Short mmCIF file of N, CA and C in Angstrom, two decimals:
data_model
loop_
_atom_site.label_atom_id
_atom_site.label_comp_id
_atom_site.label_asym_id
_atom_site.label_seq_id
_atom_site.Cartn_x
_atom_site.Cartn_y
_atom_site.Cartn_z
N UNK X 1 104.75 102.19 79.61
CA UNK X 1 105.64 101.08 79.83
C UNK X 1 104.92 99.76 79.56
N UNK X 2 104.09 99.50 79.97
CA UNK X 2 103.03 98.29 79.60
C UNK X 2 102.56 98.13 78.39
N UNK X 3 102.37 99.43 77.61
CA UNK X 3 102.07 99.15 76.59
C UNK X 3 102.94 98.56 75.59
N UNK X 4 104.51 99.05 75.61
CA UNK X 4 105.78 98.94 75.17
C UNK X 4 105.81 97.00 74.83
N UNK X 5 105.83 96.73 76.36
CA UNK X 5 105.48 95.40 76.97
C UNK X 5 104.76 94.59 76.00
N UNK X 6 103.60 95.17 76.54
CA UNK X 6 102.59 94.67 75.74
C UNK X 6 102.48 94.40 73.74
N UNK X 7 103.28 95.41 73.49
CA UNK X 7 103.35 95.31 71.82
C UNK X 7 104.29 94.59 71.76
N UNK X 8 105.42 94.37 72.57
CA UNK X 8 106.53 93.42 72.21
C UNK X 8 105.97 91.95 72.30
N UNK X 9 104.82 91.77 73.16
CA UNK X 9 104.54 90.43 73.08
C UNK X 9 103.77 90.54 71.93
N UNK X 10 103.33 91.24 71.81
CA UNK X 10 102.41 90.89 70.43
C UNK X 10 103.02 90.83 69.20
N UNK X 11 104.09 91.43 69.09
CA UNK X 11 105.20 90.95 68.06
C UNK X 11 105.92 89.84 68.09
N UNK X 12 106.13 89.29 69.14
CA UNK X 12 106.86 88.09 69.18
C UNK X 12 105.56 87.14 69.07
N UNK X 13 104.35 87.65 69.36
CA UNK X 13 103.34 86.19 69.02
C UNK X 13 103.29 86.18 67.65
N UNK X 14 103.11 87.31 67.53
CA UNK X 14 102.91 87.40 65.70
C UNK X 14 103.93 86.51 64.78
N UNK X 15 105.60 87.02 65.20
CA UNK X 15 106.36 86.65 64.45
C UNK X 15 106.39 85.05 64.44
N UNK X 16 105.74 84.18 65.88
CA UNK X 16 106.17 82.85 66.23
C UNK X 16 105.17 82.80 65.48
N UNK X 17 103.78 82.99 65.14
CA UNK X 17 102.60 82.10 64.49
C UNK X 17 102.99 82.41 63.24
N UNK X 18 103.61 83.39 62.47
CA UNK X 18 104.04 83.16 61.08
C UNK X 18 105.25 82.28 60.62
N UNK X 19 106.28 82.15 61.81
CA UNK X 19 107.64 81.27 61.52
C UNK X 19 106.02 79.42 61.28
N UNK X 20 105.44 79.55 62.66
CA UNK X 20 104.63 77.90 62.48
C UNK X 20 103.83 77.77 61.26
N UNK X 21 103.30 78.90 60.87
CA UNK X 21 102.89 78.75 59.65
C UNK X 21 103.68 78.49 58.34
N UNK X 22 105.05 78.62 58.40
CA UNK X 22 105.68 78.70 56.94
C UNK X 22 106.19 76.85 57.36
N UNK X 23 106.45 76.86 58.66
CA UNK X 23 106.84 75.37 59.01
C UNK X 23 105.65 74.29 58.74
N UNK X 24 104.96 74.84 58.19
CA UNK X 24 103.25 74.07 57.92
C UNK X 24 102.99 73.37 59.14
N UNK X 25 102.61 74.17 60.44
CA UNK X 25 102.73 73.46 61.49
C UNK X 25 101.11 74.10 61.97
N UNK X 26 100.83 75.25 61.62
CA UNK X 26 99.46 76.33 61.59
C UNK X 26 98.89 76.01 60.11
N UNK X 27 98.38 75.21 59.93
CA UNK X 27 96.96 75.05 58.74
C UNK X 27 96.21 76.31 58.10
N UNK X 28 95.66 76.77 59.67
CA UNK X 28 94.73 77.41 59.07
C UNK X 28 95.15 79.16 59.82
N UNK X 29 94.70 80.04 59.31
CA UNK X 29 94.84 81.42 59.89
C UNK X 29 94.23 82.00 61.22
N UNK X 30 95.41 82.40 62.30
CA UNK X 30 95.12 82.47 63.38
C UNK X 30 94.00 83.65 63.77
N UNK X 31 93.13 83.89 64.23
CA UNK X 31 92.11 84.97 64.42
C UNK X 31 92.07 85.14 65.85
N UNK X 32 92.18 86.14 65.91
CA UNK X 32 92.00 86.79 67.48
C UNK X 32 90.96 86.40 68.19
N UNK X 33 90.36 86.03 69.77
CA UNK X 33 88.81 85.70 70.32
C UNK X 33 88.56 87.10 70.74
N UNK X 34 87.72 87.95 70.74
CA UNK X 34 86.99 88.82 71.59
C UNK X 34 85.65 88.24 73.06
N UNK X 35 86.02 89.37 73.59
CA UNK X 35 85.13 89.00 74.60
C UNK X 35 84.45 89.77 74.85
N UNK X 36 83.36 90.50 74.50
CA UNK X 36 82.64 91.59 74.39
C UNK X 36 81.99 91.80 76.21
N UNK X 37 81.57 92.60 76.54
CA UNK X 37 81.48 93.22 77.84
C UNK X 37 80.04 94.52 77.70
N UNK X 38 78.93 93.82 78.40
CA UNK X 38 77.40 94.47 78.29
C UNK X 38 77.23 95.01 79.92
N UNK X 39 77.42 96.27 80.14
CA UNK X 39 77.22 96.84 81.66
C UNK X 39 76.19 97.43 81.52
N UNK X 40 75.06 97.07 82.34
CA UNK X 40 73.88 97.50 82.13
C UNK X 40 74.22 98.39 84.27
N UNK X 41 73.55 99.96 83.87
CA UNK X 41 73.81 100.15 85.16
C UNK X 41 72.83 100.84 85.73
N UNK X 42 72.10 101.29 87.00
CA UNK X 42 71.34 101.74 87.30
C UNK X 42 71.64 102.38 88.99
N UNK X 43 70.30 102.93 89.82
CA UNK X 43 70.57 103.67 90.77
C UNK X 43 70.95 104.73 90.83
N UNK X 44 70.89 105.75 90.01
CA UNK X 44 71.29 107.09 89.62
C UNK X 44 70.47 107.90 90.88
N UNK X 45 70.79 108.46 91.29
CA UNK X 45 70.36 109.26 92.29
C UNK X 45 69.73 110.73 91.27
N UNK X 46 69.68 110.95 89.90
CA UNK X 46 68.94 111.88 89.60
C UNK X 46 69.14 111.38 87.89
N UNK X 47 68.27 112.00 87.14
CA UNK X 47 68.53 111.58 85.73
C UNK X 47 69.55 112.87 85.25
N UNK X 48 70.54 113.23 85.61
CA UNK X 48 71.40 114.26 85.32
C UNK X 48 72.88 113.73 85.70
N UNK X 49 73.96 114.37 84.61
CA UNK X 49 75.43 114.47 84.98
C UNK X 49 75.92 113.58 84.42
N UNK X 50 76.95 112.99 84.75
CA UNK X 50 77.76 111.91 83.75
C UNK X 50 78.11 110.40 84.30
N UNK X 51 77.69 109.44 83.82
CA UNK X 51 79.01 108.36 84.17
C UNK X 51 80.12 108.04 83.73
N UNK X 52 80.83 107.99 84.73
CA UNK X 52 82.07 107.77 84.35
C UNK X 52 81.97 106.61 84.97
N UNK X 53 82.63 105.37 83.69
CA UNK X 53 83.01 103.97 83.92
C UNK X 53 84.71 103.64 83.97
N UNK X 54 85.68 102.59 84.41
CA UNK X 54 86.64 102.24 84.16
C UNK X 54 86.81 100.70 84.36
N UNK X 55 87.66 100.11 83.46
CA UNK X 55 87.72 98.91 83.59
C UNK X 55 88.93 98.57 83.46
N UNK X 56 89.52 97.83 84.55
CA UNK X 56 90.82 97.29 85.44
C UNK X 56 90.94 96.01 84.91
N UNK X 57 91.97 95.27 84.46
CA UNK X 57 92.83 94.19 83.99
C UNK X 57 93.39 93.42 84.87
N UNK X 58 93.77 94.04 86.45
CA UNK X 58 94.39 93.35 87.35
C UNK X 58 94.56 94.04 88.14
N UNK X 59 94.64 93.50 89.27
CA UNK X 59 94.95 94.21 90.84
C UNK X 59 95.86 95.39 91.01
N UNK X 60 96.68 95.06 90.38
CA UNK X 60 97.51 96.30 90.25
C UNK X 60 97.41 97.62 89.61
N UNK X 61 96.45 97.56 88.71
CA UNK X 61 95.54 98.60 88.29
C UNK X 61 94.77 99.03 88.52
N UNK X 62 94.21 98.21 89.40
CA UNK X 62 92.80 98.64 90.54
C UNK X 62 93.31 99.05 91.72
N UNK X 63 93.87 99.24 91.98
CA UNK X 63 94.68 100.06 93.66
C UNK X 63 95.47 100.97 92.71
N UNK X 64 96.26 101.02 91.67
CA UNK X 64 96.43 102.74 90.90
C UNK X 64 95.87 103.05 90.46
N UNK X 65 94.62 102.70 89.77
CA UNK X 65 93.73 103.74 89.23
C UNK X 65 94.03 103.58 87.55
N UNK X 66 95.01 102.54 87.14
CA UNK X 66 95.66 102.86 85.91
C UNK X 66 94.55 101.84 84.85
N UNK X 67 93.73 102.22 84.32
CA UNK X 67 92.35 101.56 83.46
C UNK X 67 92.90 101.17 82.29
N UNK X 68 92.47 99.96 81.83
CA UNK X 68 92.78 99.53 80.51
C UNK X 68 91.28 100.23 79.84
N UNK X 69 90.25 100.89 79.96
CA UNK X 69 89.25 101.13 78.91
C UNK X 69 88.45 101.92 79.92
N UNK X 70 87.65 103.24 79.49
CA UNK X 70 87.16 104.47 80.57
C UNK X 70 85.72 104.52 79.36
N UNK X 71 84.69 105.04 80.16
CA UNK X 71 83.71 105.37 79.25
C UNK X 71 83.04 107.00 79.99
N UNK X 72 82.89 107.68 79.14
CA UNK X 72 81.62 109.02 79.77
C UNK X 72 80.36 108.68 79.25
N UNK X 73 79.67 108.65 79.60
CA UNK X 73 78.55 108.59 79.55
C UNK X 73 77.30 109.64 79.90
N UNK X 74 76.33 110.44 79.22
CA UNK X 74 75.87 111.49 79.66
C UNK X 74 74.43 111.09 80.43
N UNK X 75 73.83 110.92 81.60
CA UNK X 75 72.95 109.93 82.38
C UNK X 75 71.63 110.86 81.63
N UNK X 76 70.74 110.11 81.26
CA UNK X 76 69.82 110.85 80.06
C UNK X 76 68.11 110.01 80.61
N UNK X 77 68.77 108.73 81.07
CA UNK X 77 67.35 107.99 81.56
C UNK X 77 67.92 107.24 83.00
N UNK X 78 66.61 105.93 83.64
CA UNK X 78 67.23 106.05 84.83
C UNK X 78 67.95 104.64 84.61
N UNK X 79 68.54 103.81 83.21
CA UNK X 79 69.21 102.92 82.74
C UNK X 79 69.89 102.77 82.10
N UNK X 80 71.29 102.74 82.12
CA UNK X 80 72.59 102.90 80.66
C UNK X 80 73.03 101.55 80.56
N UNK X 81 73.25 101.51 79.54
CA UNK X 81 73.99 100.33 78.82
C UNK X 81 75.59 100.50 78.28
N UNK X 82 76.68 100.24 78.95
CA UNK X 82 77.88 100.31 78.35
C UNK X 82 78.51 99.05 77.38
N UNK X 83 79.18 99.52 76.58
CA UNK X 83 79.52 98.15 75.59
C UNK X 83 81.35 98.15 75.35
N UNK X 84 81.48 97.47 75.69
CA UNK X 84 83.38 97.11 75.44
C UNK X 84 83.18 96.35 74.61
N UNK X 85 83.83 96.32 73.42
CA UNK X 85 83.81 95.26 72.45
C UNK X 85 85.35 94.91 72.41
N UNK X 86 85.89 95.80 72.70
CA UNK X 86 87.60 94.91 72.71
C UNK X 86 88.68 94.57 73.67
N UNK X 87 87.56 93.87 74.40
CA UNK X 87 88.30 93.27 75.23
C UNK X 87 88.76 91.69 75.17
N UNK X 88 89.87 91.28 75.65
CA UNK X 88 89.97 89.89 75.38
C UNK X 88 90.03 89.38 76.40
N UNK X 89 89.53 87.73 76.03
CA UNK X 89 89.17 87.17 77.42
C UNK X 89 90.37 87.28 78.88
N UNK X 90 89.75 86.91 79.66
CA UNK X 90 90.73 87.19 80.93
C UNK X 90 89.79 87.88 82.31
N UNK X 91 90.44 88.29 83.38
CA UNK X 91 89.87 89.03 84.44
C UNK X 91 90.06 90.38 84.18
N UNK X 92 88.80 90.38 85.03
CA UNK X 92 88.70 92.32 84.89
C UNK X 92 87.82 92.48 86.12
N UNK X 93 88.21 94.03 85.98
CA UNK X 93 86.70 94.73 87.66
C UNK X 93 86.78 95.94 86.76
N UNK X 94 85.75 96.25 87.52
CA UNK X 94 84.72 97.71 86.52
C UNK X 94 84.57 98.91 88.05
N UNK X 95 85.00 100.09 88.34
CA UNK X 95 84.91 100.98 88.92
C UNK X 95 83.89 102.02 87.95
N UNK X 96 82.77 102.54 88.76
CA UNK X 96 82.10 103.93 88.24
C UNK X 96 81.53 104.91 89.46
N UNK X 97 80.76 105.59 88.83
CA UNK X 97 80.17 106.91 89.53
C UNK X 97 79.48 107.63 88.66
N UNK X 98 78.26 108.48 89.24
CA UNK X 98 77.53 109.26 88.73
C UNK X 98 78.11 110.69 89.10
N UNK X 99 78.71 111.31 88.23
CA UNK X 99 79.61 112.48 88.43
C UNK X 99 78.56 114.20 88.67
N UNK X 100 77.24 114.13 89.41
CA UNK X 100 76.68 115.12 89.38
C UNK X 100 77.15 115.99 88.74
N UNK X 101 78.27 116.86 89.06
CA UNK X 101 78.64 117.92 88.96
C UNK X 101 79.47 118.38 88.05
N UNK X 102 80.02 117.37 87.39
CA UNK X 102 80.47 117.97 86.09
C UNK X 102 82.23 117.82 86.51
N UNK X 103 82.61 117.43 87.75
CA UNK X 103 84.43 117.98 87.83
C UNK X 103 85.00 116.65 87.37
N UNK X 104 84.50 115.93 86.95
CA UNK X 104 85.03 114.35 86.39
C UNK X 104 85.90 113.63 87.76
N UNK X 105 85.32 114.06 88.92
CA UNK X 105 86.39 113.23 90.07
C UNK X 105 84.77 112.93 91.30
N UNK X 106 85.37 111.69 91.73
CA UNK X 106 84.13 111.10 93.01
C UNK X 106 84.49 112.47 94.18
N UNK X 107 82.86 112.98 94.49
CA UNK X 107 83.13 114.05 95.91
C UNK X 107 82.82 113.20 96.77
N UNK X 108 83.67 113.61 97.76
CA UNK X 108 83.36 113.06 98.89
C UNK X 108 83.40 114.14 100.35
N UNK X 109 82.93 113.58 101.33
CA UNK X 109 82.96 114.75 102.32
C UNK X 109 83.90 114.81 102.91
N UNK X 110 83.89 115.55 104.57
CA UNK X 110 85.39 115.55 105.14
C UNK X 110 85.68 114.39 105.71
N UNK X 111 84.62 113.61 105.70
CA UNK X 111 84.99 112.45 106.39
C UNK X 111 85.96 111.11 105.13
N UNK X 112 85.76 111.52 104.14
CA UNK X 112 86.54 110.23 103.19
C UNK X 112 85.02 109.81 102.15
N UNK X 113 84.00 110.30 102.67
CA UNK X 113 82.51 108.79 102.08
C UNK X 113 82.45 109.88 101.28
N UNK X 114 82.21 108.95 100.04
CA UNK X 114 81.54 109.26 98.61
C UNK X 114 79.95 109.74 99.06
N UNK X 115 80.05 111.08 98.06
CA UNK X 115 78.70 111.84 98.20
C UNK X 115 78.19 111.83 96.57
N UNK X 116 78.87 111.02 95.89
CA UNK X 116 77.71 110.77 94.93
C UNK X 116 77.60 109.56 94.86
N UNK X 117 76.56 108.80 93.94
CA UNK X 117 76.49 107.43 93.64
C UNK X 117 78.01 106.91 93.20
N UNK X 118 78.12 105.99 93.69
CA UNK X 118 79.52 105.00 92.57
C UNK X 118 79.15 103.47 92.76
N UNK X 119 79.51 102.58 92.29
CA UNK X 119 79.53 100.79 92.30
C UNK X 119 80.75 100.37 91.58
N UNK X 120 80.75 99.07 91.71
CA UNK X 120 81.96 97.82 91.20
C UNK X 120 81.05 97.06 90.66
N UNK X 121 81.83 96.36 90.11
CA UNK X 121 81.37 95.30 89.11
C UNK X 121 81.40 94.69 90.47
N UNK X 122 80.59 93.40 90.14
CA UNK X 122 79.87 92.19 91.00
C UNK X 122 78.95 92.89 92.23
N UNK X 123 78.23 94.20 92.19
CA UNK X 123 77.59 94.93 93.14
C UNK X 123 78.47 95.03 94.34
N UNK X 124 79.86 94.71 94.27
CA UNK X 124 80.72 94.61 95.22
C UNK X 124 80.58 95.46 96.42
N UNK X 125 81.00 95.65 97.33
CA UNK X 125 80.70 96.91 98.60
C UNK X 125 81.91 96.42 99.22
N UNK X 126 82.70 97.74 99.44
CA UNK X 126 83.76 97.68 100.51
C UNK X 126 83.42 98.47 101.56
N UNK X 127 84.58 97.79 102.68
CA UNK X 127 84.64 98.40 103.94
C UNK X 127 85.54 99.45 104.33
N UNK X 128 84.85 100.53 104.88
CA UNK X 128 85.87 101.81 105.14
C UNK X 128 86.66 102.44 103.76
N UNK X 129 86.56 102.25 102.61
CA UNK X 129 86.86 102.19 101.51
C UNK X 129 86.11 101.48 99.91
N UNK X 130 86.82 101.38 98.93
CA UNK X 130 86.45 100.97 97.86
C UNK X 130 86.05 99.35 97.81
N UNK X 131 85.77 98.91 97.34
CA UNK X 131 85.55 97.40 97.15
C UNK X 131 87.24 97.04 97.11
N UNK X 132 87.40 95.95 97.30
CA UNK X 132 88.47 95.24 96.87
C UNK X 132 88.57 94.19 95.24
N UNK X 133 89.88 94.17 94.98
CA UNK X 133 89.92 93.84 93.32
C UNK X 133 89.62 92.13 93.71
N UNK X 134 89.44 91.38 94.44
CA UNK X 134 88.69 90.24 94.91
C UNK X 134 87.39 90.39 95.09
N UNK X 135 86.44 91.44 95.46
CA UNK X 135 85.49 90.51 95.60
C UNK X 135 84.68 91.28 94.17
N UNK X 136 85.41 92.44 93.66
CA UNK X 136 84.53 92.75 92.31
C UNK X 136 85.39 91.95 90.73
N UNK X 137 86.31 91.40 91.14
CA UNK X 137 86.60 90.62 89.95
C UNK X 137 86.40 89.76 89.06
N UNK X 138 86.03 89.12 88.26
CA UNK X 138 85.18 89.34 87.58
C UNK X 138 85.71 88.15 85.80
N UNK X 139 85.60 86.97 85.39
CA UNK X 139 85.87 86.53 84.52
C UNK X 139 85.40 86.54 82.66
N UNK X 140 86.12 87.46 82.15
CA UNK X 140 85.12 87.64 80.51
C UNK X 140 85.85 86.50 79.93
N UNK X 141 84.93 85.46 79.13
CA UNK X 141 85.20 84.70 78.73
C UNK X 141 85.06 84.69 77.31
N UNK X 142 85.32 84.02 76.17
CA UNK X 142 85.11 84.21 74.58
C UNK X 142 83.47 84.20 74.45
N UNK X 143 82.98 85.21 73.67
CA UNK X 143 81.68 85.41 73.30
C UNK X 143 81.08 86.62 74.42
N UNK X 144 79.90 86.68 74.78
CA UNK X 144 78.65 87.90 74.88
C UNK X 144 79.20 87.41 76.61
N UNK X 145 79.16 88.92 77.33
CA UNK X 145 79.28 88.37 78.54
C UNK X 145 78.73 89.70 79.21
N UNK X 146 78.08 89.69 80.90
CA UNK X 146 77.58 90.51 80.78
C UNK X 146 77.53 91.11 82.49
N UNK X 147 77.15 92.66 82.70
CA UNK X 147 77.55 93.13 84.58
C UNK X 147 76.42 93.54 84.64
N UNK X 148 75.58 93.57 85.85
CA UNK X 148 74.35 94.50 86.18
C UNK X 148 74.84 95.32 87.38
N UNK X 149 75.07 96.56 87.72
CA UNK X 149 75.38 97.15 88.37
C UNK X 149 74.44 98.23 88.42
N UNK X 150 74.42 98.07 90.13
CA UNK X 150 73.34 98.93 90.90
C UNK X 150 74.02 99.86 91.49
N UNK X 151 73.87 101.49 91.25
CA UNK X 151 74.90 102.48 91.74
C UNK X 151 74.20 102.29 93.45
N UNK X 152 75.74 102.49 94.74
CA UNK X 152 75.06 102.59 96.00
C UNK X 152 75.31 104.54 96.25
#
């Protein structure tokens, strides 16, 4: 559904910057900004298993779970580097975990607490739960921008 959304605006931007262009009102040819995104992450509790990264667009995607961009990652040393290159500027938060075991989901015990490593963007830490999409949120702006995240 968002995406639907989402292409319709991008058709109607499209179609308005070509109507301003024939109106000689756009000079020159419009080019998209990127905002590229460097997650450097660490704290692995073993050099084995996977990370799994996700990166959230807005609050409302960060309390469903619904990711604009996911990465696997196979943990090989005790430092990874993730790279988003297509993202455009705006807010975002970054959810991960070091997936020991291979089932691609955070274990946790009977009590609710995560039993493997995980972090947020901005080293965020929540209470009784996940971080909140406030305090790991997070501004990519046009050009090189960048997260250091320490798995807890």
């Amino acid at each position: 559904m968002k995406r639907v959304a989402g292409l319709s605006a991008a058709l109607a931007l499209a179609a308005s910057v070509t109507m301003m262009a024939q109106a000689g009102v756009v000079d020159e040819p419009v080019t998209m900004v990127a905002a590229p995104l460097e997650v450097t992450v660490s704290g692995f509790r073993t050099v084995s298993g996977n990370l799994l990264a996700a990166v959230y667009a807005d609050e409302s995607g960060w309390d469903s779970g619904e990711s604009v961009r996911t990465a696997r990652v196979a943990i090989d040393n005790g430092v990874i580097t993730l790279r988003f290159d297509d993202l455009d500027p705006g807010v975002y938060g970054l959810k991960m975990f070091q997936d020991l075991d291979g089932n691609n989901a955070l274990d946790r015990s009977s009590m609710g607490i995560p039993t493997e490593p995980y972090g947020f963007s901005n080293n965020a830490r929540g209470n009784f739960g996940p971080a909140s999409w406030s305090a790991a949120a997070f501004t990519l702006t046009v050009g090189e921008n960048s997260q250091a995240i320490t798995l807890q």
